[in-house]
Amino acid sequence: MASVDGWRPPVELPEIAFAGRSNVGKSSLLNRLVRRKAFARVSNTPGRTREVNFFSVNKSFILVDLPGYGYARVSKARRAEWRPLIEGYLRRSPALRGIVQLLDARHDPTDEDRQLFELLAEIGVPTIVVVTKTDKLASGKLRERLHALAVELELDESQMVAFSAVTGTGRDELAEALVSLLGQPSWRSA
Ligand code: GDP
């Protein structure tokens, strides 16, 4: 799906969408999650992906890769494009079961991270926060960061998954969380 009102695949299976700023490690996480090397392209040129991509997984659900946001080296107008596109997807996804929002373990959430977080809270869609690149921090420092993020975002630490695409930490925990989301009726019908 390349524009707000552009084509999107017919709604046939439950969907789970992944969002995060450009370079947060989303492609690496998706590859780990589905155990493929090049399922989603790990990019050396962040800021390129400008569309919503849909992948059917085991004919049981649709994994939705939302455009990475917040890439600094593009014009302001292009930098603002992610929001209508993601809102457009959210509006047109009756089978959406949940969103996985990725945050880099080493950085504070950006303005755009917060904007998306607020948008998801407003809509009320179940959200899992995955903290990426945890291999880059020593374990004590990581615990501190997880706690600080939970406080800042008013999350329960049980809603957060610590993840590393390098070591595989968090892969099974995330997969289980997704299976559990997929087993629940849509929050929209609640
Ligand atoms: P995307 O833009 O969000 O899809 O991010 P990518 O998956 O392309 O990753 C951006 C950069 O971070 C690449 O250089 C990756 O190799 C690196 N990276 C991604 N995940 C991890 C991780 O868990 N640990 C480490 N150390 N590096 C990672």
Short mmCIF file of C-alpha atoms and ligand atoms in Angstrom, two decimals:
data_model
loop_
_atom_site.label_atom_id
_atom_site.label_comp_id
_atom_site.label_asym_id
_atom_site.label_seq_id
_atom_site.Cartn_x
_atom_site.Cartn_y
_atom_site.Cartn_z
CA MET A 1 0.00 0.00 0.00
CA ALA A 2 1.78 3.11 -1.24
CA SER A 3 -0.68 5.93 -0.48
CA VAL A 4 -3.45 6.68 1.99
CA ASP A 5 -6.20 5.60 -0.38
CA GLY A 6 -4.04 3.29 -2.47
CA TRP A 7 -4.60 -0.40 -3.06
CA ARG A 8 -4.29 -2.70 -0.11
CA PRO A 9 -4.67 -6.50 -0.18
CA PRO A 10 -8.14 -7.85 0.56
CA VAL A 11 -8.76 -8.51 4.25
CA GLU A 12 -8.68 -12.29 4.61
CA LEU A 13 -6.67 -13.10 7.73
CA PRO A 14 -5.92 -11.42 11.06
CA GLU A 15 -3.17 -8.81 10.84
CA ILE A 16 -0.35 -7.76 13.14
CA ALA A 17 1.55 -4.59 12.24
CA PHE A 18 5.10 -3.55 13.08
CA ALA A 19 6.14 0.08 13.45
CA GLY A 20 9.27 1.96 14.42
CA ARG A 21 11.58 4.68 13.37
CA SER A 22 13.89 4.11 10.47
CA ASN A 23 16.98 2.09 11.50
CA VAL A 24 15.43 0.82 14.76
CA GLY A 25 16.09 -2.77 13.62
CA LYS A 26 12.63 -3.67 12.28
CA SER A 27 13.82 -5.64 9.22
CA SER A 28 16.34 -7.55 11.34
CA LEU A 29 13.61 -8.36 13.87
CA LEU A 30 11.18 -9.56 11.20
CA ASN A 31 13.85 -11.82 9.68
CA ARG A 32 14.59 -13.32 13.11
CA LEU A 33 10.92 -13.71 13.88
CA VAL A 34 10.11 -15.70 10.75
CA ARG A 35 13.55 -17.38 10.66
CA ARG A 36 14.47 -16.22 7.18
CA LYS A 37 17.57 -14.36 6.16
CA ALA A 38 16.05 -11.93 3.71
CA PHE A 39 12.34 -11.83 4.44
CA ALA A 40 12.48 -8.08 5.02
CA ARG A 41 15.41 -6.20 3.58
CA VAL A 42 17.96 -4.94 6.10
CA SER A 43 18.87 -1.59 4.70
CA ASN A 44 22.04 0.39 4.56
CA THR A 45 20.03 3.31 3.24
CA PRO A 46 17.46 4.12 5.89
CA GLY A 47 14.51 6.31 5.00
CA ARG A 48 13.79 4.53 1.76
CA THR A 49 10.72 2.47 2.57
CA ARG A 50 7.64 4.52 1.83
CA GLU A 51 4.93 1.92 1.73
CA VAL A 52 3.04 -0.56 3.86
CA ASN A 53 4.08 -4.12 3.02
CA PHE A 54 1.93 -7.20 3.67
CA PHE A 55 3.34 -10.71 4.17
CA SER A 56 1.26 -13.82 4.58
CA VAL A 57 2.79 -16.07 7.27
CA ASN A 58 1.95 -19.79 7.32
CA LYS A 59 -1.43 -18.94 5.79
CA SER A 60 -2.47 -18.06 9.34
CA PHE A 61 -1.93 -14.32 9.66
CA ILE A 62 -0.70 -11.26 7.80
CA LEU A 63 2.43 -9.56 9.03
CA VAL A 64 2.24 -5.88 8.15
CA ASP A 65 5.48 -3.89 7.86
CA LEU A 66 4.65 -0.20 8.36
CA PRO A 67 6.94 2.50 6.92
CA GLY A 68 9.85 3.48 9.13
CA TYR A 69 9.56 7.09 10.26
CA GLY A 70 11.84 9.82 11.51
CA TYR A 71 14.65 9.61 9.03
CA ALA A 72 16.46 12.91 9.45
CA ARG A 73 18.09 13.32 6.05
CA VAL A 74 14.94 13.91 4.01
CA SER A 75 12.81 17.01 3.53
CA LYS A 76 10.34 18.00 6.23
CA ALA A 77 7.43 17.18 3.93
CA ARG A 78 8.74 13.69 3.19
CA ARG A 79 9.53 13.21 6.83
CA ALA A 80 5.87 13.86 7.70
CA GLU A 81 4.54 11.32 5.19
CA TRP A 82 4.54 8.35 7.57
CA ARG A 83 1.67 9.59 9.66
CA PRO A 84 -1.15 9.77 7.07
CA LEU A 85 0.01 6.47 5.61
CA ILE A 86 -0.04 4.70 8.97
CA GLU A 87 -3.37 6.35 9.87
CA GLY A 88 -4.73 5.27 6.49
CA TYR A 89 -3.65 1.70 7.15
CA LEU A 90 -5.17 1.75 10.66
CA ARG A 91 -8.46 3.04 9.27
CA ARG A 92 -8.58 0.37 6.60
CA SER A 93 -7.61 -2.67 8.62
CA PRO A 94 -10.69 -4.24 10.21
CA ALA A 95 -8.76 -7.47 10.90
CA LEU A 96 -5.94 -5.75 12.80
CA ARG A 97 -5.28 -7.54 16.11
CA GLY A 98 -2.36 -5.59 17.46
CA ILE A 99 0.65 -3.40 16.83
CA VAL A 100 4.25 -4.04 17.73
CA GLN A 101 6.08 -0.76 18.27
CA LEU A 102 9.88 -0.92 18.26
CA LEU A 103 12.13 1.33 20.32
CA ASP A 104 15.93 1.34 20.32
CA ALA A 105 17.29 0.30 23.73
CA ARG A 106 19.99 2.96 23.57
CA HIS A 107 17.83 5.99 22.81
CA ASP A 108 15.01 7.92 24.39
CA PRO A 109 11.75 7.77 22.42
CA THR A 110 11.69 10.46 19.73
CA ASP A 111 8.83 12.92 19.17
CA GLU A 112 7.58 10.68 16.39
CA ASP A 113 7.72 7.59 18.64
CA ARG A 114 5.56 9.46 21.14
CA GLN A 115 3.14 10.66 18.47
CA LEU A 116 2.61 7.13 17.22
CA PHE A 117 2.34 5.79 20.75
CA GLU A 118 -0.39 8.35 21.51
CA LEU A 119 -2.21 7.60 18.28
CA LEU A 120 -2.28 3.87 19.12
CA ALA A 121 -3.50 4.61 22.65
CA GLU A 122 -6.28 6.83 21.26
CA ILE A 123 -7.48 4.10 18.94
CA GLY A 124 -7.15 1.55 21.70
CA VAL A 125 -5.34 -1.08 19.64
CA PRO A 126 -3.41 -3.63 21.77
CA THR A 127 0.24 -2.62 21.63
CA ILE A 128 3.40 -4.54 22.41
CA VAL A 129 6.58 -2.50 22.82
CA VAL A 130 9.74 -4.25 21.69
CA VAL A 131 13.04 -2.78 22.81
CA THR A 132 15.61 -3.56 20.12
CA LYS A 133 19.40 -3.98 19.94
CA THR A 134 19.61 -5.01 23.60
CA ASP A 135 22.93 -6.76 22.89
CA LYS A 136 24.47 -3.30 22.71
CA LEU A 137 23.92 -2.68 26.44
CA ALA A 138 25.35 -4.41 29.51
CA SER A 139 22.65 -6.19 31.48
CA GLY A 140 22.54 -3.73 34.41
CA LYS A 141 22.27 -0.78 32.07
CA LEU A 142 19.60 -2.58 30.05
CA ARG A 143 17.47 -3.20 33.15
CA GLU A 144 17.73 0.49 33.99
CA ARG A 145 16.66 1.47 30.47
CA LEU A 146 13.70 -0.91 30.44
CA HIS A 147 12.52 0.43 33.75
CA ALA A 148 12.94 4.07 32.65
CA LEU A 149 11.03 3.41 29.41
CA ALA A 150 8.21 1.67 31.25
CA VAL A 151 7.86 4.62 33.63
CA GLU A 152 8.05 7.17 30.85
CA LEU A 153 5.52 5.47 28.60
CA GLU A 154 3.33 4.37 31.52
CA LEU A 155 3.66 0.77 30.48
CA ASP A 156 3.70 -2.35 32.52
CA GLU A 157 7.07 -4.05 32.02
CA SER A 158 5.10 -7.17 31.03
CA GLN A 159 3.96 -5.29 27.88
CA MET A 160 7.60 -4.92 26.85
CA VAL A 161 9.85 -7.42 25.14
CA ALA A 162 13.64 -7.03 25.22
CA PHE A 163 14.93 -8.13 21.84
CA SER A 164 18.18 -8.68 20.00
CA ALA A 165 18.34 -9.73 16.37
CA VAL A 166 22.02 -10.56 16.90
CA THR A 167 21.60 -13.04 19.78
CA GLY A 168 17.96 -14.03 19.24
CA THR A 169 16.97 -12.85 22.75
CA GLY A 170 13.24 -12.17 22.93
CA ARG A 171 12.33 -13.96 19.70
CA ASP A 172 10.30 -16.71 21.36
CA GLU A 173 8.72 -14.33 23.85
CA LEU A 174 7.60 -12.08 21.01
CA ALA A 175 6.28 -15.03 18.98
CA GLU A 176 4.25 -16.19 21.98
CA ALA A 177 2.84 -12.70 22.52
CA LEU A 178 1.75 -12.59 18.87
CA VAL A 179 0.12 -16.03 19.05
CA SER A 180 -1.78 -14.86 22.10
CA LEU A 181 -2.93 -11.65 20.34
CA LEU A 182 -4.03 -13.66 17.31
CA GLY A 183 -6.09 -15.92 19.53
CA GLN A 184 -8.14 -13.03 20.84
CA PRO A 185 -11.15 -11.48 19.15
CA SER A 186 -10.51 -8.07 17.58
CA TRP A 187 -10.49 -5.24 20.13
CA ARG A 188 -12.72 -3.32 17.72
CA SER A 189 -15.58 -5.69 18.40
CA ALA A 190 -15.08 -5.39 22.19
P1 GDP B 1 15.14 -0.95 9.98
O1 GDP B 1 15.52 0.28 9.21
O2 GDP B 1 14.32 -0.62 11.18
O3 GDP B 1 14.53 -2.05 9.15
O4 GDP B 1 16.51 -1.52 10.61
P2 GDP B 1 17.47 -2.68 10.08
O5 GDP B 1 16.96 -4.02 10.48
O6 GDP B 1 17.78 -2.44 8.65
O7 GDP B 1 18.75 -2.41 11.02
C1 GDP B 1 19.41 -1.17 11.04
C2 GDP B 1 20.87 -1.40 11.49
O8 GDP B 1 20.91 -1.88 12.84
C3 GDP B 1 21.59 -2.47 10.66
O9 GDP B 1 22.94 -2.07 10.55
C4 GDP B 1 21.47 -3.72 11.53
O10 GDP B 1 22.51 -4.65 11.30
C5 GDP B 1 21.53 -3.15 12.93
N1 GDP B 1 20.78 -3.99 13.90
C6 GDP B 1 19.48 -4.37 13.78
N2 GDP B 1 19.09 -5.11 14.84
C7 GDP B 1 20.18 -5.22 15.65
C8 GDP B 1 20.43 -5.87 16.91
O11 GDP B 1 19.56 -6.51 17.54
N3 GDP B 1 21.67 -5.73 17.44
C9 GDP B 1 22.67 -5.02 16.82
N4 GDP B 1 23.86 -4.94 17.44
N5 GDP B 1 22.47 -4.40 15.63
C10 GDP B 1 21.25 -4.50 15.04
#
